[in-house]
Short mmCIF file of C-alpha atoms in Angstrom, two decimals:
data_model
loop_
_atom_site.label_atom_id
_atom_site.label_comp_id
_atom_site.label_asym_id
_atom_site.label_seq_id
_atom_site.Cartn_x
_atom_site.Cartn_y
_atom_site.Cartn_z
CA MET A 1 24.65 278.32 63.18
CA ASN A 2 23.47 275.26 64.27
CA ASN A 3 22.58 275.92 68.15
CA HIS A 4 21.34 271.83 69.13
CA THR A 5 24.71 270.36 68.12
CA LEU A 6 26.06 268.40 70.96
CA PRO A 7 28.75 269.95 72.07
CA HIS A 8 26.52 273.33 72.17
CA ILE A 9 24.26 271.24 73.89
CA ILE A 10 26.80 270.02 76.84
CA ARG A 11 28.54 273.79 77.16
CA GLN A 12 25.06 274.88 77.30
CA GLY A 13 23.92 272.25 80.40
CA LEU A 14 27.56 273.18 81.72
CA ALA A 15 26.82 276.73 82.19
CA GLY A 16 23.48 276.37 83.43
CA LEU A 17 24.96 273.38 86.09
CA PHE A 18 27.25 275.96 87.30
CA HIS A 19 25.16 278.78 87.11
CA ILE A 20 22.78 276.86 89.75
CA CYS A 21 25.37 275.25 91.68
CA SER A 22 26.80 279.23 92.51
CA HIS A 23 23.73 280.04 92.99
CA GLU A 24 22.53 277.90 95.30
CA LEU A 25 25.63 278.68 97.43
CA LYS A 26 24.83 282.17 97.26
CA GLN A 27 21.56 281.79 98.86
CA VAL A 28 22.69 279.44 100.92
CA PHE A 29 24.98 281.98 102.72
CA LYS A 30 22.82 284.94 101.96
CA ASP A 31 19.68 283.04 104.06
CA GLN A 32 20.59 283.00 108.20
CA GLY A 33 18.31 280.26 108.33
CA VAL A 34 19.95 278.17 106.03
CA LEU A 35 23.19 279.12 107.39
CA ILE A 36 22.28 277.92 110.45
CA PHE A 37 21.64 274.34 110.09
CA PHE A 38 24.00 274.03 107.07
CA LEU A 39 27.24 275.36 109.80
CA LEU A 40 25.97 276.20 113.03
CA VAL A 41 24.21 273.65 114.28
CA PRO A 42 26.78 270.71 112.76
CA LEU A 43 29.85 272.47 114.33
CA ALA A 44 27.94 273.21 117.81
CA TYR A 45 25.80 269.94 118.23
CA PRO A 46 28.21 267.39 117.41
CA LEU A 47 30.28 269.76 120.47
CA ILE A 48 27.26 269.86 122.89
CA TYR A 49 26.13 266.17 122.64
CA ALA A 50 30.03 264.55 122.85
CA PHE A 51 30.70 267.72 126.19
CA ILE A 52 27.28 266.46 127.72
CA TYR A 53 28.61 262.61 127.71
CA THR A 54 32.55 262.89 127.72
CA ASN A 55 32.60 261.68 131.76
CA GLU A 56 31.61 258.36 129.05
CA VAL A 57 29.80 256.90 132.57
CA VAL A 58 27.93 257.89 135.58
CA ARG A 59 29.27 257.84 138.94
CA ASP A 60 28.19 258.31 142.61
CA VAL A 61 24.33 258.10 141.35
CA PRO A 62 22.74 259.23 144.88
CA ALA A 63 19.90 257.05 145.96
CA ALA A 64 18.12 256.87 149.66
CA VAL A 65 17.43 253.35 151.29
CA VAL A 66 14.35 251.90 153.19
CA ASP A 67 15.76 249.18 155.14
CA LEU A 68 13.02 247.77 156.86
CA SER A 69 15.06 244.83 157.58
CA ASN A 70 17.95 246.27 159.30
CA THR A 71 19.63 243.48 160.34
CA ALA A 72 23.29 242.49 159.77
CA GLN A 73 22.35 240.90 156.41
CA SER A 74 20.66 244.00 154.86
CA ARG A 75 23.59 246.13 156.17
CA GLU A 76 25.85 244.47 154.16
CA PHE A 77 23.99 244.38 151.14
CA LEU A 78 23.78 247.77 151.60
CA ARG A 79 27.43 248.35 152.52
CA LEU A 80 28.09 246.86 149.31
CA VAL A 81 26.18 248.99 147.72
CA ASP A 82 27.31 251.97 148.90
CA ALA A 83 31.63 250.60 148.48
CA SER A 84 30.80 250.53 144.70
CA ALA A 85 31.80 253.35 142.18
CA ASP A 86 28.39 253.85 140.54
CA VAL A 87 26.20 254.33 143.84
CA ARG A 88 26.30 256.61 146.92
CA ILE A 89 23.89 256.26 149.03
CA GLN A 90 22.86 259.34 150.17
CA SER A 91 19.25 259.14 152.96
CA HIS A 92 18.02 256.47 154.78
CA CYS A 93 14.59 256.90 155.08
CA THR A 94 12.25 255.59 157.70
CA ASP A 95 9.54 255.16 154.52
CA MET A 96 8.21 254.74 150.83
CA GLU A 97 6.65 258.20 151.39
CA GLU A 98 9.79 260.04 152.43
CA ALA A 99 11.92 258.52 150.13
CA LYS A 100 9.53 259.05 147.41
CA THR A 101 9.74 262.80 148.33
CA LEU A 102 13.21 262.69 147.63
CA LEU A 103 13.12 261.11 144.29
CA LYS A 104 10.30 263.78 143.48
CA GLU A 105 12.66 267.23 144.33
CA THR A 106 14.96 265.38 142.18
CA LYS A 107 17.65 264.69 145.46
CA VAL A 108 17.83 261.17 145.13
CA TYR A 109 17.64 258.90 141.75
CA GLY A 110 16.91 255.82 143.01
CA ILE A 111 15.35 254.11 146.17
CA ILE A 112 16.98 250.97 147.07
CA TYR A 113 13.74 249.17 149.47
CA ILE A 114 14.44 245.93 151.42
CA PRO A 115 11.43 244.89 153.66
CA ALA A 116 11.02 243.52 156.63
CA ASP A 117 11.62 239.56 156.17
CA PHE A 118 14.74 239.95 153.81
CA ASN A 119 16.81 238.46 156.61
CA LYS A 120 14.11 235.57 157.97
CA ASP A 121 13.71 234.33 154.59
CA LEU A 122 17.42 233.77 154.35
CA SER A 123 17.83 232.48 157.08
CA THR A 124 14.74 229.68 156.29
CA GLY A 125 16.49 229.18 152.75
CA LYS A 126 13.80 231.08 150.68
CA GLN A 127 14.56 233.21 148.24
CA ALA A 128 14.83 237.03 149.84
CA THR A 129 13.59 240.35 147.65
CA VAL A 130 15.06 243.51 147.03
CA SER A 131 13.45 245.79 145.08
CA LEU A 132 14.81 248.89 143.34
CA PHE A 133 12.87 251.31 141.93
CA CYS A 134 14.87 254.12 139.22
CA ASP A 135 14.16 257.42 137.94
CA MET A 136 13.74 256.84 134.77
CA SER A 137 14.22 260.54 133.04
CA GLY A 138 18.13 259.09 132.91
CA MET A 139 19.23 255.83 131.88
CA LEU A 140 22.24 256.11 133.30
CA TYR A 141 21.20 256.46 137.04
CA TYR A 142 19.42 253.46 136.17
CA LYS A 143 22.09 251.27 134.21
CA SER A 144 24.62 252.36 137.69
CA LEU A 145 21.88 251.39 140.22
CA LEU A 146 21.05 248.10 138.47
CA LEU A 147 24.57 247.43 138.19
CA ALA A 148 25.05 248.12 142.02
CA CYS A 149 22.85 246.07 143.33
CA THR A 150 23.13 243.24 141.07
CA ASN A 151 26.64 243.08 142.21
CA ALA A 152 26.08 243.41 145.50
CA SER A 153 23.49 240.88 145.18
CA LEU A 154 25.69 238.57 143.45
CA SER A 155 28.52 239.42 145.93
CA VAL A 156 25.72 238.55 149.21
CA ASN A 157 25.06 235.22 147.58
CA LYS A 158 29.00 233.84 148.01
CA GLN A 159 28.78 234.87 150.61
CA ILE A 160 25.66 232.58 151.53
CA GLN A 161 26.82 229.89 149.35
CA ILE A 162 29.98 229.62 151.83
CA GLU A 163 28.21 229.90 154.91
CA ARG A 164 25.97 226.89 154.06
CA ALA A 165 28.60 224.78 152.74
CA GLY A 166 29.94 223.93 155.96
CA ASN A 167 34.13 223.04 156.88
CA THR A 168 35.87 223.52 153.88
CA THR A 169 38.78 225.06 152.61
CA ASP A 170 39.34 228.43 151.07
CA ARG A 171 39.59 226.49 147.82
CA GLN A 172 36.37 224.81 148.25
CA ASP A 173 34.49 227.79 148.47
CA GLU A 174 36.39 229.49 146.07
CA ILE A 175 35.37 226.80 143.21
CA THR A 176 31.65 226.46 144.89
CA THR A 177 31.14 230.08 144.32
CA ALA A 178 32.49 230.59 141.03
CA PRO A 179 32.83 226.97 139.67
CA ILE A 180 33.71 229.32 136.01
CA GLU A 181 35.79 232.04 135.99
CA TYR A 182 34.77 234.59 133.55
CA GLU A 183 35.73 237.96 132.94
CA ASP A 184 33.00 240.19 131.37
CA ILE A 185 34.77 242.93 129.08
CA SER A 186 32.84 244.63 126.48
CA LEU A 187 34.34 244.51 122.72
CA PHE A 188 35.45 248.13 121.15
CA ASN A 189 34.44 250.17 124.33
CA PRO A 190 35.90 248.45 127.43
CA GLN A 191 35.17 250.88 129.61
CA ASP A 192 31.26 250.92 129.30
CA GLY A 193 30.73 254.36 127.95
CA PHE A 194 27.82 255.96 126.79
CA ALA A 195 29.75 258.73 124.13
CA SER A 196 31.67 255.44 122.79
CA PHE A 197 28.42 254.05 122.39
CA LEU A 198 26.00 256.43 121.00
CA ILE A 199 27.89 259.44 119.73
CA PRO A 200 29.23 257.97 116.46
CA ALA A 201 25.45 257.33 116.11
CA VAL A 202 24.54 260.74 116.67
CA LEU A 203 27.20 262.36 114.54
CA ILE A 204 26.03 260.88 111.30
CA LEU A 205 22.34 261.53 111.91
CA ILE A 206 22.94 265.03 112.49
CA ILE A 207 23.80 265.25 108.20
CA GLN A 208 20.93 263.63 107.29
CA GLN A 209 19.04 266.14 109.47
CA THR A 210 20.24 268.72 109.01
CA LEU A 211 20.46 268.76 105.02
CA LEU A 212 16.84 267.57 105.76
CA LEU A 213 16.11 270.97 107.57
CA GLY A 214 18.71 273.42 105.15
CA ILE A 215 17.28 272.12 102.11
CA GLY A 216 13.73 272.08 103.25
CA MET A 217 14.10 276.02 104.28
CA ALA A 218 15.61 276.90 101.50
CA ALA A 219 12.54 275.19 99.21
CA GLY A 220 10.79 277.48 101.43
CA THR A 221 12.64 280.45 100.66
CA ALA A 222 12.16 279.86 97.01
CA ARG A 223 8.58 279.27 97.08
CA GLU A 224 7.85 282.39 98.99
CA ASN A 225 9.94 284.38 97.36
CA ASN A 226 8.16 283.60 93.68
CA ARG A 227 4.82 285.23 92.85
CA PHE A 228 3.19 281.64 91.53
CA ARG A 229 4.89 279.42 94.78
CA ASP A 230 6.85 277.83 92.07
CA LEU A 231 9.89 275.54 93.49
CA ILE A 232 12.12 276.40 90.28
CA PRO A 233 12.30 280.22 88.77
CA THR A 234 11.64 280.96 85.43
CA SER A 235 15.02 281.20 83.89
CA LYS A 236 16.84 280.10 80.91
CA HIS A 237 19.09 278.83 83.37
CA TYR A 238 16.99 276.24 85.41
CA GLN A 239 15.23 274.72 81.21
CA GLY A 240 17.23 271.55 82.02
CA THR A 241 15.80 269.18 85.09
CA LEU A 242 19.01 267.45 85.00
CA ARG A 243 21.31 270.59 85.81
CA VAL A 244 18.88 271.81 87.98
CA VAL A 245 19.12 268.33 89.86
CA ALA A 246 23.16 267.87 89.54
CA GLY A 247 23.83 271.75 90.17
CA LYS A 248 21.65 271.85 93.56
CA SER A 249 23.20 268.76 95.25
CA PHE A 250 26.51 269.95 93.71
CA ALA A 251 26.82 272.87 95.99
CA TYR A 252 25.05 270.84 98.90
CA LEU A 253 28.37 267.72 98.62
CA LEU A 254 30.60 270.73 98.63
CA ILE A 255 29.31 272.53 101.48
CA TYR A 256 29.10 268.91 103.12
CA LEU A 257 32.45 267.56 102.25
CA ILE A 258 33.48 270.06 104.77
CA VAL A 259 31.35 269.89 107.48
CA SER A 260 31.49 266.10 107.55
CA ALA A 261 35.58 266.18 107.54
CA TYR A 262 34.92 268.11 110.88
CA ILE A 263 31.76 265.79 112.63
CA LEU A 264 33.56 262.57 111.63
CA CYS A 265 37.19 263.68 111.98
CA LEU A 266 37.77 266.76 114.13
CA VAL A 267 34.86 265.77 116.73
CA PRO A 268 36.38 262.46 118.07
CA LYS A 269 39.83 263.73 117.97
CA ILE A 270 38.70 266.64 120.17
CA PHE A 271 36.88 264.29 122.78
CA SER A 272 38.90 261.23 122.08
CA LEU A 273 36.81 258.83 121.33
CA VAL A 274 37.37 255.87 119.81
CA GLN A 275 38.44 256.45 116.23
CA ILE A 276 40.15 253.24 114.31
CA ALA A 277 39.10 253.97 110.76
CA GLN A 278 40.74 253.94 107.91
CA PRO A 279 40.53 257.40 106.05
CA SER A 280 40.09 255.74 102.53
CA THR A 281 37.55 253.17 103.72
CA LEU A 282 35.30 256.29 105.56
CA LEU A 283 35.90 258.26 102.79
CA ALA A 284 34.68 255.79 100.47
CA PHE A 285 31.45 255.24 102.27
CA ILE A 286 30.54 258.24 103.49
CA PHE A 287 30.33 259.63 100.11
CA PRO A 288 27.25 257.60 98.82
CA TYR A 289 25.88 258.63 102.97
CA LEU A 290 26.25 262.42 102.00
CA LEU A 291 24.68 261.73 97.54
CA ALA A 292 21.93 259.77 99.66
CA CYS A 293 21.14 262.07 102.12
CA ILE A 294 21.27 265.11 99.79
CA PHE A 295 18.66 263.52 96.91
CA PHE A 296 16.30 262.05 99.49
CA ALA A 297 16.62 265.79 101.38
CA MET A 298 15.72 267.24 97.50
CA THR A 299 13.25 265.02 97.19
CA CYS A 300 11.48 265.57 100.28
CA SER A 301 11.51 269.43 99.92
CA VAL A 302 9.31 270.00 97.45
CA PHE A 303 5.89 268.95 100.15
CA ILE A 304 7.74 271.93 101.47
CA HIS A 305 5.92 275.43 101.28
CA HIS A 306 6.61 277.86 103.79
CA ARG A 307 10.19 277.80 105.64
CA GLU A 308 9.40 277.29 109.06
CA SER A 309 7.16 274.17 107.64
CA CYS A 310 10.23 271.69 107.58
CA LEU A 311 11.24 272.41 111.63
CA MET A 312 7.42 271.14 112.47
CA ILE A 313 7.79 268.00 109.74
CA TYR A 314 11.75 266.89 110.40
CA VAL A 315 13.26 268.17 113.81
CA PHE A 316 10.95 265.24 115.92
CA THR A 317 11.98 262.36 113.84
CA SER A 318 15.46 262.66 115.16
CA VAL A 319 14.89 259.89 118.40
CA PRO A 320 12.51 257.55 116.37
CA LEU A 321 15.21 257.38 113.30
CA LEU A 322 18.21 256.60 116.21
CA PHE A 323 15.68 253.75 117.62
CA ILE A 324 15.09 252.07 114.78
CA SER A 325 18.43 252.37 113.19
CA GLY A 326 19.61 249.15 115.67
CA ILE A 327 21.82 251.32 117.34
CA SER A 328 20.37 252.41 120.47
CA TRP A 329 17.89 249.78 120.98
CA PRO A 330 18.71 245.98 119.84
CA GLY A 331 17.66 245.38 115.96
CA ALA A 332 16.44 241.80 117.05
CA ALA A 333 13.70 243.71 119.63
CA ILE A 334 12.32 246.01 116.40
CA PRO A 335 9.34 244.97 114.39
CA GLU A 336 9.37 243.61 111.45
CA PHE A 337 7.72 246.78 110.02
CA TRP A 338 9.58 249.60 111.57
CA LYS A 339 12.59 247.40 110.23
CA ALA A 340 11.67 247.89 106.52
CA PHE A 341 10.50 251.59 107.73
CA SER A 342 13.96 252.51 108.98
CA TYR A 343 15.59 251.47 105.26
CA LEU A 344 13.55 254.44 103.83
CA PHE A 345 16.41 255.84 105.52
CA PRO A 346 20.11 256.90 104.55
CA SER A 347 20.94 257.06 108.51
CA THR A 348 19.99 253.77 108.87
CA PHE A 349 22.32 251.92 107.09
CA GLY A 350 24.83 255.32 107.42
CA ILE A 351 24.74 255.10 111.39
CA ASN A 352 25.42 251.00 111.09
CA GLY A 353 28.27 251.01 108.92
CA PHE A 354 30.03 254.07 110.31
CA VAL A 355 29.83 252.27 113.75
CA ARG A 356 31.51 249.28 112.64
CA ILE A 357 34.02 251.42 110.37
CA ASN A 358 34.64 254.22 113.06
CA THR A 359 35.10 252.23 116.32
CA MET A 360 34.83 248.66 115.46
CA GLY A 361 38.35 248.96 112.43
CA ALA A 362 35.51 247.07 109.83
CA GLU A 363 37.05 247.47 106.19
CA LEU A 364 35.13 247.76 103.44
CA ASN A 365 34.22 244.72 102.60
CA GLU A 366 32.96 243.67 105.50
CA VAL A 367 30.19 246.32 105.41
CA LEU A 368 28.84 245.97 102.30
CA PRO A 369 25.12 245.56 102.71
CA GLU A 370 25.04 248.62 104.42
CA TYR A 371 27.66 250.28 101.57
CA ARG A 372 25.34 249.07 98.53
CA ALA A 373 21.95 249.96 100.04
CA LEU A 374 23.35 253.63 100.37
CA TRP A 375 24.32 253.87 96.82
CA ILE A 376 21.15 251.63 95.91
CA GLN A 377 19.35 254.83 97.34
CA SER A 378 21.33 257.07 96.03
CA GLY A 379 20.58 256.08 92.65
CA ALA A 380 16.83 255.31 93.76
CA TYR A 381 16.41 258.31 95.29
CA PHE A 382 18.24 260.81 92.48
CA ILE A 383 15.21 258.98 89.92
CA THR A 384 12.69 260.59 92.51
CA THR A 385 14.41 263.96 92.82
CA CYS A 386 14.70 264.74 89.04
CA LEU A 387 10.86 263.07 89.01
CA VAL A 388 9.60 265.61 90.37
CA TYR A 389 12.21 268.48 89.99
CA ARG A 390 10.76 267.73 86.27
CA TYR A 391 7.19 268.12 87.38
CA GLN A 392 8.55 271.38 89.18
CA VAL A 393 10.30 272.53 85.92
CA THR A 394 7.18 272.11 83.46
CA LEU A 395 4.84 273.64 86.19
CA SER A 396 7.23 276.35 86.52
CA ARG A 397 7.37 276.64 82.65
CA LYS A 398 3.40 275.99 82.29
CA HIS A 399 2.81 279.39 84.78
CA ALA A 400 4.79 281.25 82.94
CA ILE A 401 3.31 281.07 79.74
CA GLU A 402 -0.15 281.15 81.56
CA ARG A 403 1.21 284.94 82.92
CA LEU A 404 2.55 285.65 79.25
CA HIS A 405 -1.07 284.61 77.36
CA LEU A 406 -2.30 287.05 80.07
CA LEU A 407 -0.11 289.71 79.31
CA ARG A 408 -1.51 289.63 75.65
CA LEU A 409 -4.70 289.95 76.49
CA ARG A 410 -4.12 292.49 78.32
CA ARG A 411 -2.29 294.34 75.90
CA MET A 412 -4.60 293.22 73.03
CA SER A 413 -7.17 295.23 75.17
CA ALA A 414 -5.78 298.31 75.72
CA LYS A 415 -5.77 298.57 71.52
CA MET A 416 -9.28 297.30 71.27
CA ARG A 417 -9.81 300.12 73.57
CA LYS A 418 -7.81 303.11 72.23
CA ALA A 419 -9.21 302.25 69.01
#
């Protein structure tokens, strides 16, 4: 019987593929470390992040005041700041040293400094200065303090303009202080909430990072359990490169289709985040993103030789990847080198596309650049995965042949000693 016919080769390949897939699934659920990255972290981290920022904005940020002017104008400015919903003046200090002490003890998160010549400068028509010192460990504190002080300064400016305008009507005062009426509304995030802005990007990044960590740890475990430290075991089911890559990737895809549905659909619903994506559009976009992340992680996993190595290599990249994606930091302000470097990672296109689909209601034709880029990455990283795994299969076969050759030599040597 001819064992090299096309139907036989296909049946053998499919049998090997499903064997590798089932074996990989068993290894995932048997390995506690991999299980943590594939299930526990994706289940817990989105809840933690969303719960931390569930209030969307920070209110009543405690601040200290150093008012060296102590005049009606300076007190009016501070009254306006304290009346805002964002800031609460907690302490009036006599000097900056006392205020700095409160800041170091985290009793306040900002210092408002009004110099002694504040009222004098206003009276003589000079530009007065109010200094703001913030604890930059929390960007939301800085935002609240800056907005409150800016709005207070605008209100004081209007009052000064009206006073200097002379004998005018209320309508003239209104036109003088606000010649053009405007209303500031943030598109797709009218409440200026931090969770609605950042959490969607974090959710997409969690998928990539947990795949990198989980697949990397699985690769390190496979090497540690192999006597030759090979990634691919010497088994008849692992003889074809394509079946190895397809079997492993299919196992990871099955897991992450469920995980992604939880992360991207259920978590935003639990915390009432903006979620206006069309299900068909979201599914069509996420599928190439998962493939790109899986093949990218499998390509990177060949460089992992120990279980713990992936933790030291991949964990610290999460924050830089979030910044260079162009979401938490303006894309126009990112240097060209880092912008080009960010294109190597599926998260860059995944974050930008998902935010537009989920938060802005974009359709697939409106995120075509990101969608096409993800398919290109899927194809490119599939090729690199096949190349590196082909080398690993060849290396594993070479070590098996060397071992057989060594066994034969030992047997021949034993026979010669007996003779």
